[in-house]
GROMACS .gro file of C-alpha atoms in nm:
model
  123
    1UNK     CA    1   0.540   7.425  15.599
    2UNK     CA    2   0.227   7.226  15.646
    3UNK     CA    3   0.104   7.077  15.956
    4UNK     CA    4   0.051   7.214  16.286
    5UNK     CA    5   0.355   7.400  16.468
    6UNK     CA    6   0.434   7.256  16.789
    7UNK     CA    7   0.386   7.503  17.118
    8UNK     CA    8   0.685   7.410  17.261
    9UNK     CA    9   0.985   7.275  17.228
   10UNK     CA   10   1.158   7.052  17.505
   11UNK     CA   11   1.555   7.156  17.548
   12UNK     CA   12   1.713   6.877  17.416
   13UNK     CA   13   1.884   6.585  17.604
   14UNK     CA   14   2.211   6.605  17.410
   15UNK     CA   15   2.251   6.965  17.398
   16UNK     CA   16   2.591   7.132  17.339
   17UNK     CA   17   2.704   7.323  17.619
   18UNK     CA   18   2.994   7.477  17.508
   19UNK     CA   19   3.056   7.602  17.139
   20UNK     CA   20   3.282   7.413  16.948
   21UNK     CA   21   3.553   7.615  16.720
   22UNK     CA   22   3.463   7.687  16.344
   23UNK     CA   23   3.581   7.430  16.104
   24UNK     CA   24   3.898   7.554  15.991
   25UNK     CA   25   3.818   7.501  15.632
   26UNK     CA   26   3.550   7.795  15.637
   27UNK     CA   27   3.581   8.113  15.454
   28UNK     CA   28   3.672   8.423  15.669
   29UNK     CA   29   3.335   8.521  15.652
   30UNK     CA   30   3.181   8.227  15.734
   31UNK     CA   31   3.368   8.176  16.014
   32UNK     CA   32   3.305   8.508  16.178
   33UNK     CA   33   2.872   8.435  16.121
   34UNK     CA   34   2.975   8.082  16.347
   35UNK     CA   35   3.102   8.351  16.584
   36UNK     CA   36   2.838   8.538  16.578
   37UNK     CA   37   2.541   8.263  16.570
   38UNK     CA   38   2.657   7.970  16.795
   39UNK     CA   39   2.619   8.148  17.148
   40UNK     CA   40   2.268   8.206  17.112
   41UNK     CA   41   2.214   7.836  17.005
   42UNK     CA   42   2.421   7.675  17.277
   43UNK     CA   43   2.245   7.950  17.522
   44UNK     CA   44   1.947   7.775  17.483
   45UNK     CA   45   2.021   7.458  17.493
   46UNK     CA   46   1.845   7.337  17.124
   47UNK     CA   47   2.245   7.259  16.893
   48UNK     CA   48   2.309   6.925  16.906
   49UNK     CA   49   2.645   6.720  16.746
   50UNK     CA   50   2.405   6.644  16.421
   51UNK     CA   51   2.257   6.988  16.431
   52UNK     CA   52   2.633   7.137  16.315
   53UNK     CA   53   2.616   7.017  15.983
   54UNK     CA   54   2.319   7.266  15.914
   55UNK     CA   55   2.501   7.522  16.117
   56UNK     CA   56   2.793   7.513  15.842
   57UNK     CA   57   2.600   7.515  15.571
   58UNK     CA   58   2.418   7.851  15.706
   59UNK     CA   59   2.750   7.959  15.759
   60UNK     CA   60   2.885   7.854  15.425
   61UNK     CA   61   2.552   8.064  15.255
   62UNK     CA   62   2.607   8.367  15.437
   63UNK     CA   63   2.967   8.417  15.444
   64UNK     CA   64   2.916   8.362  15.010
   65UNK     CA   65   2.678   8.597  15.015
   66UNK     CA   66   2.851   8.862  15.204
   67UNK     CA   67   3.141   8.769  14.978
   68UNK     CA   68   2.990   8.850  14.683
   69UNK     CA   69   2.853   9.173  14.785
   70UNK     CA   70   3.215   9.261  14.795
   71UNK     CA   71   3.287   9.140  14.453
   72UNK     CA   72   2.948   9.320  14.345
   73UNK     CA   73   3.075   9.694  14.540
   74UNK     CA   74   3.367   9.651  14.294
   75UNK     CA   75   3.185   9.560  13.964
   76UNK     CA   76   2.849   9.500  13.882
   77UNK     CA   77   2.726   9.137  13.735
   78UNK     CA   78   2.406   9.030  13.701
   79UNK     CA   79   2.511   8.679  13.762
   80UNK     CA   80   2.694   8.738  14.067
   81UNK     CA   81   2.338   8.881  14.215
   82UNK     CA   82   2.186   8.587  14.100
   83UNK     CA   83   2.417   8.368  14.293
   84UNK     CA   84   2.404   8.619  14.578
   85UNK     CA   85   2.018   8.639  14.607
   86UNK     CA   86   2.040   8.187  14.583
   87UNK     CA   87   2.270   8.227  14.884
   88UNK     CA   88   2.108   8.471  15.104
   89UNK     CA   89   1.760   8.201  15.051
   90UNK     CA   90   1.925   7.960  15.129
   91UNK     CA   91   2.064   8.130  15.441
   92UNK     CA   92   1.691   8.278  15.537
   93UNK     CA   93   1.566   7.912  15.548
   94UNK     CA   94   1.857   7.753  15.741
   95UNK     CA   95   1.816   8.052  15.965
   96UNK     CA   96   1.504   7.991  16.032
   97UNK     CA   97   1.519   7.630  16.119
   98UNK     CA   98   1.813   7.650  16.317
   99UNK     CA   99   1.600   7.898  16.521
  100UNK     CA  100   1.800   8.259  16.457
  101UNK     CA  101   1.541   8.446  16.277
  102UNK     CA  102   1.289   8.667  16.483
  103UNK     CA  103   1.004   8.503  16.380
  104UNK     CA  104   1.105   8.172  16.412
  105UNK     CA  105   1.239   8.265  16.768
  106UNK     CA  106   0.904   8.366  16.892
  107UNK     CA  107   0.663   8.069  16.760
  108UNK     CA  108   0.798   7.825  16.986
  109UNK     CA  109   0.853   7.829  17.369
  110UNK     CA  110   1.143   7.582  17.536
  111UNK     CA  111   0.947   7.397  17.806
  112UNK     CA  112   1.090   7.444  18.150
  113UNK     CA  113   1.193   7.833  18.043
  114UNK     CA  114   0.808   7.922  18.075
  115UNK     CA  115   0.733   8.149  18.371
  116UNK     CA  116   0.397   8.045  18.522
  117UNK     CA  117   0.145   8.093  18.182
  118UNK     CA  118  -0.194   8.060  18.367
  119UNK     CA  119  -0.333   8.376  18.313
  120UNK     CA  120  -0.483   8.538  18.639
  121UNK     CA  121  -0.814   8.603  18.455
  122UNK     CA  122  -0.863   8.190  18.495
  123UNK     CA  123  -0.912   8.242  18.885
   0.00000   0.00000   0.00000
């Protein structure tokens, strides 16, 4: 990504505050990574209504992915860990915009969760 990364990121207005059930037509898998992912989005306050769209599709790429690895434990196909290494990409970036990767966790900081940042060396 080009351009320069924002320091902080306001909560935003519309804000889910309670996690909405997993679309019923996800795969078993998928819908237990929903499970496992929404809390920490609604927690802090950045999901919106449009964000859920990208939220299923993360879901969607990680629940194939672990699905394959299933199918792969069973038999080996070099396709199948073509498919699964497209998925789990495809997860890694949604991740990562939707905030749920480490990394992408710590660049920004959600204004008004800041404890006071002046540094006491400033005095």
């Amino acid at each position: 990504m080009k351009g320069r990364k924002p320091s902080t990121i306001n909560s935003t207005a519309g804000a889910l505050v309670k996690a909405p059930a997993p679309p019923a037509w996800l795969s078993p898998e998928a819908k237990k990574e929903w499970k496992r992912c929404i809390r920490p989005l609604i927690e802090r306050r950045i999901l919106t209504q449009s964000d859920l769209g990208q939220l299923e599709n993360y879901c969607i790429a990680q629940g194939r992915a672990r699905e394959i690895e299933g199918m792969l434990q069973i038999s080996f196909d070099l396709a199948l860990c073509r498919a699964q290494d497209k998925a789990l990409a495809t997860a890694r970036q949604i991740a990562a915009e939707l905030g749920l990767t480490p990394v992408s966790r710590s660049r920004p900081v959600l204004a008004g969760n800041e404890e006071d940042d002046a540094s006491p060396y400033l005095d």
